[in-house]
Amino acid sequence: VFPRAYGVSVNFTLGNCMESEGIVPLNSSIFNAKMANHTIDIYFFTMSPPSRAALLLMRALGLKHNIKIVNVLAGEQMNPEFIKVSINPLHTIPVINDGGFILHAIMKYLVDQYAKDDSLFPRDPKKSAIVIQRLFFVSGYLFPRFVAYHDKLNETFSMMDNYVQGQTWFAGNHRIPSEWRHLLLV
């Protein structure tokens, strides 16, 4: 459900656009074939960039995975069931459970544990530091910049709410192509 966008509630099933079975190695040079029978649970939210990044890495490494959707819009990360399985005091996603090892800091662990070589995360300290620096750039600089535009986005959502006042869709009572663009963007 998008609580502000369009001023109406749109119900959808999270994860309905994702295949959740099989191995999808993106690069055979990093795929470790001996891990083909190993399965990792990932607690995942579809609209979360860190969740999608962790899933992309799992697929690049060819790791079998069980996707467990945690709807943060509904506050499911605060449910006692999630807290019990995730052992994550931050109540954040993604979280993996790799044979009982539960972790929120996923990317480096997966590469260190399962990559065929160090091409994704070099062992050389200087090269490794650059990779870590780029990872922190996303979480410490890029993402906060998105958050800084929160007020401007709320103003834009209010404008969108005005467009749909008294009607079901953005341009009346029937869908138009821009509905999908708006929905995917918001």
PDB file of C-alpha atoms in Angstrom:
ATOM      1  CA  VAL A   1       0.000   0.000   0.000  1.00  0.00           C
ATOM      2  CA  PHE A   2       1.298   3.445  -0.892  1.00  0.00           C
ATOM      3  CA  PRO A   3      -0.087   5.607   1.915  1.00  0.00           C
ATOM      4  CA  ARG A   4       0.443   9.042   0.329  1.00  0.00           C
ATOM      5  CA  ALA A   5       0.859   8.490  -3.367  1.00  0.00           C
ATOM      6  CA  TYR A   6      -2.321   9.353  -5.234  1.00  0.00           C
ATOM      7  CA  GLY A   7      -4.226   9.690  -1.964  1.00  0.00           C
ATOM      8  CA  VAL A   8      -5.648   6.192  -2.419  1.00  0.00           C
ATOM      9  CA  SER A   9      -4.542   2.829  -1.171  1.00  0.00           C
ATOM     10  CA  VAL A  10      -3.224   0.500  -3.830  1.00  0.00           C
ATOM     11  CA  ASN A  11      -2.917  -3.093  -2.660  1.00  0.00           C
ATOM     12  CA  PHE A  12      -0.271  -5.291  -4.186  1.00  0.00           C
ATOM     13  CA  THR A  13       1.679  -8.356  -3.239  1.00  0.00           C
ATOM     14  CA  LEU A  14       5.254  -7.613  -2.321  1.00  0.00           C
ATOM     15  CA  GLY A  15       7.686  -9.714  -4.253  1.00  0.00           C
ATOM     16  CA  ASN A  16       5.262 -10.572  -7.028  1.00  0.00           C
ATOM     17  CA  CYS A  17       7.730  -9.373  -9.654  1.00  0.00           C
ATOM     18  CA  MET A  18      10.585 -11.550  -8.466  1.00  0.00           C
ATOM     19  CA  GLU A  19      11.475 -15.084  -9.225  1.00  0.00           C
ATOM     20  CA  SER A  20      12.458 -16.714  -6.000  1.00  0.00           C
ATOM     21  CA  GLU A  21      13.715 -20.110  -6.983  1.00  0.00           C
ATOM     22  CA  GLY A  22      16.798 -21.436  -8.644  1.00  0.00           C
ATOM     23  CA  ILE A  23      20.299 -20.207  -9.108  1.00  0.00           C
ATOM     24  CA  VAL A  24      21.000 -17.314 -11.398  1.00  0.00           C
ATOM     25  CA  PRO A  25      24.772 -16.947 -11.621  1.00  0.00           C
ATOM     26  CA  LEU A  26      25.538 -13.700 -13.418  1.00  0.00           C
ATOM     27  CA  ASN A  27      29.224 -14.374 -13.866  1.00  0.00           C
ATOM     28  CA  SER A  28      30.650 -17.872 -14.070  1.00  0.00           C
ATOM     29  CA  SER A  29      34.089 -16.622 -13.009  1.00  0.00           C
ATOM     30  CA  ILE A  30      32.775 -15.821  -9.504  1.00  0.00           C
ATOM     31  CA  PHE A  31      30.218 -18.639  -9.255  1.00  0.00           C
ATOM     32  CA  ASN A  32      31.281 -21.346  -6.823  1.00  0.00           C
ATOM     33  CA  ALA A  33      29.625 -24.561  -8.072  1.00  0.00           C
ATOM     34  CA  LYS A  34      30.192 -26.423  -4.801  1.00  0.00           C
ATOM     35  CA  MET A  35      27.613 -24.112  -3.174  1.00  0.00           C
ATOM     36  CA  ALA A  36      24.820 -25.177  -5.531  1.00  0.00           C
ATOM     37  CA  ASN A  37      23.072 -27.221  -2.816  1.00  0.00           C
ATOM     38  CA  HIS A  38      23.459 -24.679  -0.005  1.00  0.00           C
ATOM     39  CA  THR A  39      20.448 -22.434   0.754  1.00  0.00           C
ATOM     40  CA  ILE A  40      20.445 -19.120   2.611  1.00  0.00           C
ATOM     41  CA  ASP A  41      17.346 -17.385   3.984  1.00  0.00           C
ATOM     42  CA  ILE A  42      17.164 -13.680   3.215  1.00  0.00           C
ATOM     43  CA  TYR A  43      14.700 -11.441   5.021  1.00  0.00           C
ATOM     44  CA  PHE A  44      13.943  -8.961   2.321  1.00  0.00           C
ATOM     45  CA  PHE A  45      11.816  -5.936   1.442  1.00  0.00           C
ATOM     46  CA  THR A  46      11.217  -5.392  -2.254  1.00  0.00           C
ATOM     47  CA  MET A  47      11.526  -1.607  -2.167  1.00  0.00           C
ATOM     48  CA  SER A  48      14.743  -1.622  -0.121  1.00  0.00           C
ATOM     49  CA  PRO A  49      17.910  -0.912  -2.140  1.00  0.00           C
ATOM     50  CA  PRO A  50      20.094  -2.771   0.413  1.00  0.00           C
ATOM     51  CA  SER A  51      17.768  -5.792   0.136  1.00  0.00           C
ATOM     52  CA  ARG A  52      17.942  -5.756  -3.647  1.00  0.00           C
ATOM     53  CA  ALA A  53      21.739  -5.337  -3.561  1.00  0.00           C
ATOM     54  CA  ALA A  54      22.143  -8.327  -1.231  1.00  0.00           C
ATOM     55  CA  LEU A  55      19.857 -10.417  -3.438  1.00  0.00           C
ATOM     56  CA  LEU A  56      21.744  -9.421  -6.590  1.00  0.00           C
ATOM     57  CA  LEU A  57      25.003 -10.460  -4.953  1.00  0.00           C
ATOM     58  CA  MET A  58      23.523 -13.788  -3.839  1.00  0.00           C
ATOM     59  CA  ARG A  59      22.400 -14.414  -7.406  1.00  0.00           C
ATOM     60  CA  ALA A  60      25.743 -13.341  -8.846  1.00  0.00           C
ATOM     61  CA  LEU A  61      27.416 -15.832  -6.527  1.00  0.00           C
ATOM     62  CA  GLY A  62      24.914 -18.498  -7.558  1.00  0.00           C
ATOM     63  CA  LEU A  63      23.650 -19.035  -4.019  1.00  0.00           C
ATOM     64  CA  LYS A  64      20.298 -20.708  -3.545  1.00  0.00           C
ATOM     65  CA  HIS A  65      18.102 -18.579  -1.369  1.00  0.00           C
ATOM     66  CA  ASN A  66      14.720 -18.456   0.295  1.00  0.00           C
ATOM     67  CA  ILE A  67      13.238 -14.980   0.109  1.00  0.00           C
ATOM     68  CA  LYS A  68      11.231 -14.086   3.193  1.00  0.00           C
ATOM     69  CA  ILE A  69       9.363 -10.840   2.592  1.00  0.00           C
ATOM     70  CA  VAL A  70       9.280  -8.439   5.544  1.00  0.00           C
ATOM     71  CA  ASN A  71       6.883  -5.579   4.791  1.00  0.00           C
ATOM     72  CA  VAL A  72       8.440  -2.597   6.541  1.00  0.00           C
ATOM     73  CA  LEU A  73       5.568  -0.373   5.396  1.00  0.00           C
ATOM     74  CA  ALA A  74       3.330  -2.496   7.629  1.00  0.00           C
ATOM     75  CA  GLY A  75       5.906  -2.496  10.446  1.00  0.00           C
ATOM     76  CA  GLU A  76       6.621  -6.232  10.186  1.00  0.00           C
ATOM     77  CA  GLN A  77      10.259  -5.640  11.193  1.00  0.00           C
ATOM     78  CA  MET A  78       8.918  -4.782  14.664  1.00  0.00           C
ATOM     79  CA  ASN A  79       6.927  -8.029  15.011  1.00  0.00           C
ATOM     80  CA  PRO A  80       8.207 -10.394  17.718  1.00  0.00           C
ATOM     81  CA  GLU A  81       8.462 -13.170  15.081  1.00  0.00           C
ATOM     82  CA  PHE A  82      10.903 -11.128  12.979  1.00  0.00           C
ATOM     83  CA  ILE A  83      12.880  -9.988  16.009  1.00  0.00           C
ATOM     84  CA  LYS A  84      13.161 -13.608  17.162  1.00  0.00           C
ATOM     85  CA  VAL A  85      14.483 -14.936  13.841  1.00  0.00           C
ATOM     86  CA  SER A  86      16.640 -11.960  12.943  1.00  0.00           C
ATOM     87  CA  ILE A  87      18.264 -11.230  16.299  1.00  0.00           C
ATOM     88  CA  ASN A  88      18.674  -7.727  14.877  1.00  0.00           C
ATOM     89  CA  PRO A  89      18.317  -5.006  17.522  1.00  0.00           C
ATOM     90  CA  LEU A  90      18.157  -2.389  14.760  1.00  0.00           C
ATOM     91  CA  HIS A  91      14.987  -4.001  13.325  1.00  0.00           C
ATOM     92  CA  THR A  92      16.332  -3.468   9.830  1.00  0.00           C
ATOM     93  CA  ILE A  93      16.437  -5.487   6.658  1.00  0.00           C
ATOM     94  CA  PRO A  94      17.996  -7.205   4.851  1.00  0.00           C
ATOM     95  CA  VAL A  95      19.072  -9.944   7.204  1.00  0.00           C
ATOM     96  CA  ILE A  96      20.383 -13.370   6.218  1.00  0.00           C
ATOM     97  CA  ASN A  97      20.313 -16.662   8.054  1.00  0.00           C
ATOM     98  CA  ASP A  98      23.125 -18.817   6.756  1.00  0.00           C
ATOM     99  CA  GLY A  99      22.793 -22.121   8.577  1.00  0.00           C
ATOM    100  CA  GLY A 100      22.123 -20.411  11.903  1.00  0.00           C
ATOM    101  CA  PHE A 101      24.570 -17.548  11.352  1.00  0.00           C
ATOM    102  CA  ILE A 102      22.379 -14.446  11.330  1.00  0.00           C
ATOM    103  CA  LEU A 103      23.800 -11.255   9.895  1.00  0.00           C
ATOM    104  CA  HIS A 104      22.769  -7.779   8.760  1.00  0.00           C
ATOM    105  CA  ALA A 105      26.195  -6.826   7.315  1.00  0.00           C
ATOM    106  CA  ILE A 106      25.802  -9.127   4.335  1.00  0.00           C
ATOM    107  CA  MET A 107      27.842  -8.126   1.291  1.00  0.00           C
ATOM    108  CA  LYS A 108      31.412  -8.666   2.510  1.00  0.00           C
ATOM    109  CA  TYR A 109      30.451 -11.826   4.386  1.00  0.00           C
ATOM    110  CA  LEU A 110      28.904 -13.442   1.297  1.00  0.00           C
ATOM    111  CA  VAL A 111      31.908 -12.606  -0.865  1.00  0.00           C
ATOM    112  CA  ASP A 112      34.411 -13.788   1.757  1.00  0.00           C
ATOM    113  CA  GLN A 113      32.459 -16.959   2.462  1.00  0.00           C
ATOM    114  CA  TYR A 114      31.259 -18.010  -0.987  1.00  0.00           C
ATOM    115  CA  ALA A 115      33.039 -16.242  -3.846  1.00  0.00           C
ATOM    116  CA  LYS A 116      35.314 -18.361  -5.989  1.00  0.00           C
ATOM    117  CA  ASP A 117      38.031 -15.701  -5.805  1.00  0.00           C
ATOM    118  CA  ASP A 118      38.592 -12.166  -4.570  1.00  0.00           C
ATOM    119  CA  SER A 119      37.516 -10.365  -7.758  1.00  0.00           C
ATOM    120  CA  LEU A 120      34.438  -8.869  -6.045  1.00  0.00           C
ATOM    121  CA  PHE A 121      36.161  -7.908  -2.802  1.00  0.00           C
ATOM    122  CA  PRO A 122      39.960  -7.871  -3.136  1.00  0.00           C
ATOM    123  CA  ARG A 123      42.103  -9.223  -0.315  1.00  0.00           C
ATOM    124  CA  ASP A 124      44.767  -6.604  -0.991  1.00  0.00           C
ATOM    125  CA  PRO A 125      44.303  -4.048   1.837  1.00  0.00           C
ATOM    126  CA  LYS A 126      44.450  -0.968  -0.424  1.00  0.00           C
ATOM    127  CA  LYS A 127      42.052  -2.364  -3.008  1.00  0.00           C
ATOM    128  CA  SER A 128      39.770  -3.656  -0.258  1.00  0.00           C
ATOM    129  CA  ALA A 129      39.745  -0.221   1.387  1.00  0.00           C
ATOM    130  CA  ILE A 130      38.539   1.330  -1.883  1.00  0.00           C
ATOM    131  CA  VAL A 131      35.661  -1.175  -2.084  1.00  0.00           C
ATOM    132  CA  ILE A 132      34.707  -0.458   1.532  1.00  0.00           C
ATOM    133  CA  GLN A 133      34.926   3.282   0.883  1.00  0.00           C
ATOM    134  CA  ARG A 134      32.521   2.951  -2.060  1.00  0.00           C
ATOM    135  CA  LEU A 135      30.098   0.879   0.026  1.00  0.00           C
ATOM    136  CA  PHE A 136      30.130   3.531   2.754  1.00  0.00           C
ATOM    137  CA  PHE A 137      29.636   6.248   0.122  1.00  0.00           C
ATOM    138  CA  VAL A 138      26.259   4.746  -0.715  1.00  0.00           C
ATOM    139  CA  SER A 139      25.098   4.361   2.880  1.00  0.00           C
ATOM    140  CA  GLY A 140      26.765   7.441   4.352  1.00  0.00           C
ATOM    141  CA  TYR A 141      26.419   9.981   1.556  1.00  0.00           C
ATOM    142  CA  LEU A 142      24.178   8.972  -1.338  1.00  0.00           C
ATOM    143  CA  PHE A 143      21.227   7.530   0.601  1.00  0.00           C
ATOM    144  CA  PRO A 144      21.079  10.441   3.106  1.00  0.00           C
ATOM    145  CA  ARG A 145      20.840  12.794   0.127  1.00  0.00           C
ATOM    146  CA  PHE A 146      17.701  10.968  -0.950  1.00  0.00           C
ATOM    147  CA  VAL A 147      16.319  11.330   2.566  1.00  0.00           C
ATOM    148  CA  ALA A 148      17.084  15.072   2.511  1.00  0.00           C
ATOM    149  CA  TYR A 149      14.514  15.482  -0.249  1.00  0.00           C
ATOM    150  CA  HIS A 150      11.779  14.007   1.952  1.00  0.00           C
ATOM    151  CA  ASP A 151       9.927  17.329   2.408  1.00  0.00           C
ATOM    152  CA  LYS A 152      10.063  18.081  -1.312  1.00  0.00           C
ATOM    153  CA  LEU A 153       8.731  14.608  -2.041  1.00  0.00           C
ATOM    154  CA  ASN A 154       5.866  15.081   0.410  1.00  0.00           C
ATOM    155  CA  GLU A 155       4.967  18.326  -1.359  1.00  0.00           C
ATOM    156  CA  THR A 156       4.998  16.453  -4.668  1.00  0.00           C
ATOM    157  CA  PHE A 157       2.830  13.673  -3.220  1.00  0.00           C
ATOM    158  CA  SER A 158       0.337  16.324  -2.091  1.00  0.00           C
ATOM    159  CA  MET A 159       0.182  17.578  -5.679  1.00  0.00           C
ATOM    160  CA  MET A 160      -0.421  14.018  -6.851  1.00  0.00           C
ATOM    161  CA  ASP A 161      -3.145  13.652  -4.204  1.00  0.00           C
ATOM    162  CA  ASN A 162      -4.846  16.719  -5.700  1.00  0.00           C
ATOM    163  CA  TYR A 163      -4.777  15.144  -9.168  1.00  0.00           C
ATOM    164  CA  VAL A 164      -6.718  12.111  -7.965  1.00  0.00           C
ATOM    165  CA  GLN A 165      -9.177  13.993  -5.765  1.00  0.00           C
ATOM    166  CA  GLY A 166     -12.590  12.409  -6.345  1.00  0.00           C
ATOM    167  CA  GLN A 167     -11.375   9.845  -8.873  1.00  0.00           C
ATOM    168  CA  THR A 168      -9.706   6.469  -8.835  1.00  0.00           C
ATOM    169  CA  TRP A 169      -6.709   7.051 -11.058  1.00  0.00           C
ATOM    170  CA  PHE A 170      -4.344   9.850 -11.992  1.00  0.00           C
ATOM    171  CA  ALA A 171      -6.354  11.072 -14.982  1.00  0.00           C
ATOM    172  CA  GLY A 172      -9.881   9.888 -14.195  1.00  0.00           C
ATOM    173  CA  ASN A 173     -11.573   6.619 -13.438  1.00  0.00           C
ATOM    174  CA  HIS A 174      -9.501   4.505 -15.809  1.00  0.00           C
ATOM    175  CA  ARG A 175      -5.829   3.653 -15.947  1.00  0.00           C
ATOM    176  CA  ILE A 176      -3.483   5.386 -18.320  1.00  0.00           C
ATOM    177  CA  PRO A 177       0.133   4.468 -19.130  1.00  0.00           C
ATOM    178  CA  SER A 178       1.539   7.053 -16.745  1.00  0.00           C
ATOM    179  CA  GLU A 179      -0.064   5.177 -13.821  1.00  0.00           C
ATOM    180  CA  TRP A 180       2.605   2.493 -14.087  1.00  0.00           C
ATOM    181  CA  ARG A 181       5.384   5.073 -14.313  1.00  0.00           C
ATOM    182  CA  HIS A 182       4.097   6.889 -11.245  1.00  0.00           C
ATOM    183  CA  LEU A 183       3.608   3.678  -9.300  1.00  0.00           C
ATOM    184  CA  LEU A 184       7.078   2.373 -10.125  1.00  0.00           C
ATOM    185  CA  LEU A 185       8.724   5.687  -9.327  1.00  0.00           C
ATOM    186  CA  VAL A 186       6.875   6.220  -6.078  1.00  0.00           C
TER     187      VAL A 186
END
